[in-house]
Tab-separated table of C-alpha atoms in Angstrom:
chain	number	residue	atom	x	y	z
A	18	UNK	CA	9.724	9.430	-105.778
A	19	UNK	CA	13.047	9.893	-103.694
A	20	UNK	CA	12.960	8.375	-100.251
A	21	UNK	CA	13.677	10.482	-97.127
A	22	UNK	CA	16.634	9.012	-96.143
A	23	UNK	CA	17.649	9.734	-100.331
A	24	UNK	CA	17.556	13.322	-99.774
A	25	UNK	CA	18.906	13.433	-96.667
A	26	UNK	CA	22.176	11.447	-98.016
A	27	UNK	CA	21.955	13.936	-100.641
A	28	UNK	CA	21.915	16.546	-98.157
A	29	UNK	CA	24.679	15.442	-96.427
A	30	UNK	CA	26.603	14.810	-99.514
A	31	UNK	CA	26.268	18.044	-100.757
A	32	UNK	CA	26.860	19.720	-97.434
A	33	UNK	CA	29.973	18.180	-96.998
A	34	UNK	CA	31.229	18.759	-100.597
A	35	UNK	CA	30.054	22.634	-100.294
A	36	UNK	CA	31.788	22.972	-96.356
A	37	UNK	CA	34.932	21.728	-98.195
A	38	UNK	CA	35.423	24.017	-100.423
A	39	UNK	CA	33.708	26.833	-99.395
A	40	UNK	CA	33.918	26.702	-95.144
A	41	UNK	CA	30.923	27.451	-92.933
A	42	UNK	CA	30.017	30.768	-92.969
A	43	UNK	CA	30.029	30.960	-96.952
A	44	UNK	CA	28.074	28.419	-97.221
A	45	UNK	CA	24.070	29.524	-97.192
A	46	UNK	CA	20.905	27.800	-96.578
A	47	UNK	CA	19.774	28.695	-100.098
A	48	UNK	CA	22.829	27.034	-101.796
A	49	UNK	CA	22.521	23.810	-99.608
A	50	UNK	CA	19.218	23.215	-100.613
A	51	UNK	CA	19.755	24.017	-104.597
A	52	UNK	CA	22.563	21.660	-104.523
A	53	UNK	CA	19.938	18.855	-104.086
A	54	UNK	CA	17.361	20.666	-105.587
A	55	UNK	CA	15.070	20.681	-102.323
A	56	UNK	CA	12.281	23.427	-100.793
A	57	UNK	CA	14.293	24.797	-97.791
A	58	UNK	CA	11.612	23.258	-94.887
A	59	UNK	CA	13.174	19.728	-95.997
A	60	UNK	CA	16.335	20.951	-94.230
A	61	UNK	CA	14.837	21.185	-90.701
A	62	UNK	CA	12.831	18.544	-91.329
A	63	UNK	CA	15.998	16.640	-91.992
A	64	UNK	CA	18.818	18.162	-89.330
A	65	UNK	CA	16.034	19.918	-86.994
A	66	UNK	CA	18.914	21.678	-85.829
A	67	UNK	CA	19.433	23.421	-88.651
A	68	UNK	CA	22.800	24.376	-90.616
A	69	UNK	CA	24.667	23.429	-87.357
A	70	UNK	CA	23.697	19.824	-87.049
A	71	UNK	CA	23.806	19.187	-90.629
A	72	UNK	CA	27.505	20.586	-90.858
A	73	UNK	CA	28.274	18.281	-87.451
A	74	UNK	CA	26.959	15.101	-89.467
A	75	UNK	CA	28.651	16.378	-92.796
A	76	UNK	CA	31.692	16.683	-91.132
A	77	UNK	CA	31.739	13.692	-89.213
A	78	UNK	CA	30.584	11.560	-92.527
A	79	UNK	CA	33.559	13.413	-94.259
A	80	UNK	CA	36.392	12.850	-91.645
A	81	UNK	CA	35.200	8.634	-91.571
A	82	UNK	CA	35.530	8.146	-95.485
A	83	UNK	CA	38.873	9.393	-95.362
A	84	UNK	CA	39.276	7.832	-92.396
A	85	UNK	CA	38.727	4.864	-94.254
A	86	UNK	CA	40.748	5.993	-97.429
A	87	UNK	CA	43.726	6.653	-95.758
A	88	UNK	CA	43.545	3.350	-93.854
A	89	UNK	CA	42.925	1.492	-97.052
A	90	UNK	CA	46.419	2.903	-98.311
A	91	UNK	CA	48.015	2.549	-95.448
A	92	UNK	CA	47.296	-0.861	-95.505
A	93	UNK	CA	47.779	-1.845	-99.050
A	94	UNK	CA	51.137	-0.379	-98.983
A	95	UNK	CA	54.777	-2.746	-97.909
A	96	UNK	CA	55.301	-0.694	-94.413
A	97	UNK	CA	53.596	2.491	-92.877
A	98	UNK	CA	56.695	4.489	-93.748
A	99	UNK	CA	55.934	3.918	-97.160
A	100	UNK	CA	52.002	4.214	-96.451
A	101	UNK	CA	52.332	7.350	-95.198
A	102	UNK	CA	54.367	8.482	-97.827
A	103	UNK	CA	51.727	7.153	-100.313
A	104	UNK	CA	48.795	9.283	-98.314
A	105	UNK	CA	50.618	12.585	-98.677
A	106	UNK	CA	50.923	11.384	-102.812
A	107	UNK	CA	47.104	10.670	-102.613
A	108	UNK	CA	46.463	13.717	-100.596
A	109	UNK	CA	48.700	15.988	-103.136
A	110	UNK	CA	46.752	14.078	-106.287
A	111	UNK	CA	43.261	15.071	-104.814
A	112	UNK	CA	44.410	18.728	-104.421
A	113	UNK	CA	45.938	18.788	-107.846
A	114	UNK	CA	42.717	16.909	-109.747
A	115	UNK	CA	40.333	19.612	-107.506
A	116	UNK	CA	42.591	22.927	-108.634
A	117	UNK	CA	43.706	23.359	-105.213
A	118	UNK	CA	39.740	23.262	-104.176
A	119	UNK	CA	39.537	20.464	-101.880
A	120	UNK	CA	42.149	20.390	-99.027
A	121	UNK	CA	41.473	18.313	-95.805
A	122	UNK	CA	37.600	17.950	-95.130
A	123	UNK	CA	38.026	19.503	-91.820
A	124	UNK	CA	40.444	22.086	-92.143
A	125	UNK	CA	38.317	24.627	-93.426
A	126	UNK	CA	35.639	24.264	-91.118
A	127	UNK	CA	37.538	24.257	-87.746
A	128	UNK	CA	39.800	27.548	-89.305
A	129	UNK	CA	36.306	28.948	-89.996
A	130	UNK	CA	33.602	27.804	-87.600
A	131	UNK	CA	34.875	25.585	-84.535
A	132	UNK	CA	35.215	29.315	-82.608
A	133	UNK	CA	31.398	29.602	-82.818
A	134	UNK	CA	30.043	26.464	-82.279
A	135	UNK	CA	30.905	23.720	-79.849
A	136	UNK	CA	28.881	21.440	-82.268
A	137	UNK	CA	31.144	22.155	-84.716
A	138	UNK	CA	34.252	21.766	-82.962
A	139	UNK	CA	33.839	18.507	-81.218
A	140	UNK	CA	33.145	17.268	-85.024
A	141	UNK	CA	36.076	18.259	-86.251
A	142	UNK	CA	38.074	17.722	-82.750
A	143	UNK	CA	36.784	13.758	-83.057
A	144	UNK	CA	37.745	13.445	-86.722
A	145	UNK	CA	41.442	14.526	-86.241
A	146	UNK	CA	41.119	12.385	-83.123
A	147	UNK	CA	40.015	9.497	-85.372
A	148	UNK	CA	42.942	10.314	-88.263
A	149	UNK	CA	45.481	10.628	-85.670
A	150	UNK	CA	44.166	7.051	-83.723
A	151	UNK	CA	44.641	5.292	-87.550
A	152	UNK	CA	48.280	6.679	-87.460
A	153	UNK	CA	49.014	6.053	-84.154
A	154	UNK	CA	48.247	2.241	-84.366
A	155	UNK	CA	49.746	2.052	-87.668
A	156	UNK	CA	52.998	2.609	-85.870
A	157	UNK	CA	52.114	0.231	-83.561
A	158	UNK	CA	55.470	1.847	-81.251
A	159	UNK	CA	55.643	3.308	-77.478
A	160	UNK	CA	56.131	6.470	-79.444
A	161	UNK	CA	53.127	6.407	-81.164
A	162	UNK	CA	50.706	8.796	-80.004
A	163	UNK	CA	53.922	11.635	-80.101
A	164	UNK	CA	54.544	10.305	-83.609
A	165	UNK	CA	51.364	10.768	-84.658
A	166	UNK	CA	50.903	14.328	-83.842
A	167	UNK	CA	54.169	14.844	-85.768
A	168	UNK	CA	52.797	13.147	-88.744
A	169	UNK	CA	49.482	14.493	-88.614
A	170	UNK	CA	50.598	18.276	-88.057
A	171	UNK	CA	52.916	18.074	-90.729
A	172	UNK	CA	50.233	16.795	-93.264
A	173	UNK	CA	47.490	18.958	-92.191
A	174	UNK	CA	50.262	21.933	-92.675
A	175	UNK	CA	51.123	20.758	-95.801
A	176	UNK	CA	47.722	20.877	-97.326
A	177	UNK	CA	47.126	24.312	-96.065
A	178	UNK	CA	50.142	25.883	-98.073
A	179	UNK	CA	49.768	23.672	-101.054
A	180	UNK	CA	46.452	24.735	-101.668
A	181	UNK	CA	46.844	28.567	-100.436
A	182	UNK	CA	49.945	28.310	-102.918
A	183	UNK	CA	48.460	26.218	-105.328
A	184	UNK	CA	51.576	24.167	-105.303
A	185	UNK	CA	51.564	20.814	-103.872
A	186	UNK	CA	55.790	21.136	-103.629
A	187	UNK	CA	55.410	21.912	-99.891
A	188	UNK	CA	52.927	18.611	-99.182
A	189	UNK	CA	55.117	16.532	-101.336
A	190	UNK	CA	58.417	17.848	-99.102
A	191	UNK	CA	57.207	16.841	-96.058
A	192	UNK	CA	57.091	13.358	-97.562
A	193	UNK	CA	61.009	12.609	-97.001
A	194	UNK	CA	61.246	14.428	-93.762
A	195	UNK	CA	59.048	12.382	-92.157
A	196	UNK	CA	60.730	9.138	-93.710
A	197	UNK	CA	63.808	10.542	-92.138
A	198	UNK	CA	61.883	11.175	-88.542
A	199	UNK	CA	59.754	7.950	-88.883
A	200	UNK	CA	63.109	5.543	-89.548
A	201	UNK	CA	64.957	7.137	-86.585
A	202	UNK	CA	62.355	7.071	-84.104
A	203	UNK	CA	60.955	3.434	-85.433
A	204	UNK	CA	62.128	-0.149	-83.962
C-alpha cells in the first residue's frame, strides 16, 4: 500500500513536471491525477486548496532543486565566471535532451498564471528571488544584487527563445557576453 505522504510526493512530482511543460491553465485536474494514477478526491484531500495550492508547492519544490543544481555547479566549477558559464551549458543540455520541452520551471507558469493568482505569483516571485540571492552571493561584490538581475534576465531570456526557436544558439550566446560584463564589472 502507498503511504500518504507517497502520493502526495507523487503528486507534487507530477504536478511540477506537467506545469513545466504544459503551464497552468493546460494543465487539468483529470491529467494530474492520471499521472499518478489517483481517484480525483485524493487531490483535495492532499492540497485542500485545490489546483492552486498544489501548483504553489510544485512550483516552489521546482524552483529549490534547481536552486540547488545550479548552486552545486556553481560551486564545483574554478570561479563563478566560469560557473555561470557552465549553468547556461547545463541549462542549454536540459533543453536540448527535453526537445525544447522543459525551459525554466517557473517561466511558464508566471507567463501563464501569476496574473490570476497571487498564490501563484508569490511562488514564482520567491523562486526567482531565491535564484537571483544564489547569484548574487556568488559574486560576493558591492555590485551584486545589479549583477544579478543582469545575469538572471539574460538567462531567463535565453531559455525563452531557445526553446520557442528550438535552438539553444541564443542561450549559448549570452554565455560570452556575460563573461565580458562579469570581468569588467568584477574586482
Amino acid at each position: 500500500m502507498v503511504r500518504r505522504t507517497d502520493t502526495r510526493q507523487r503528486m507534487l512530482d507530477s504536478a511540477a513536471e506537467l506545469f513545466h511543460q504544459q503551464g497552468y491553465h493546460a494543465t487539468g485536474l483529470n491529467q494530474l491525477v492520471a499521472a499518478v494514477g489517483a481517484p480525483k478526491g485524493s487531490l483535495y484531500f492532499h492540497f485542500p486548496g485545490g489546483k492552486e495550492q498544489l501548483a504553489a508547492e510544485a512550483i516552489r519544490q521546482s524552483a529549490d532543486r534547481l536552486c540547488d543544481q545550479l548552486r552545486a555547479i556553481v560551486a564545483s566549477s574554478p570561479d563563478v565566471i566560469t560557473g555561470i558559464e557552465n549553468v547556461v551549458d547545463a541549462l542549454a543540455k536540459s533543453l536540448e535532451e527535453s526537445d525544447f520541452q522543459r525551459g525554466c520551471p517557473l517561466a511558464t507558469v508566471a507567463l501563464d498564471a501569476s496574473g490570476d493568482s497571487e498564490e501563484i505569483r508569490r511562488a514564482c516571485a520567491d523562486g526567482y528571488t531565491s535564484w537571483h540571492t544564489l547569484i548574487a552571493e556568488a559574486l560576493n561584490t558591492d555590485k551584486a544584487a545589479h549583477l544579478a538581475t543582469v545575469v538572471l534576465a539574460a538567462v531567463e531570456g535565453g531559455l525563452l527563445l531557445a526553446k520557442t526557436l528550438h535552438d539553444t544558439a541564443p542561450l549559448r550566446a549570452i554565455a560570452p557576453h556575460l563573461r565580458t560584463t562579469l570581468e569588467r564589472e568584477l574586482p
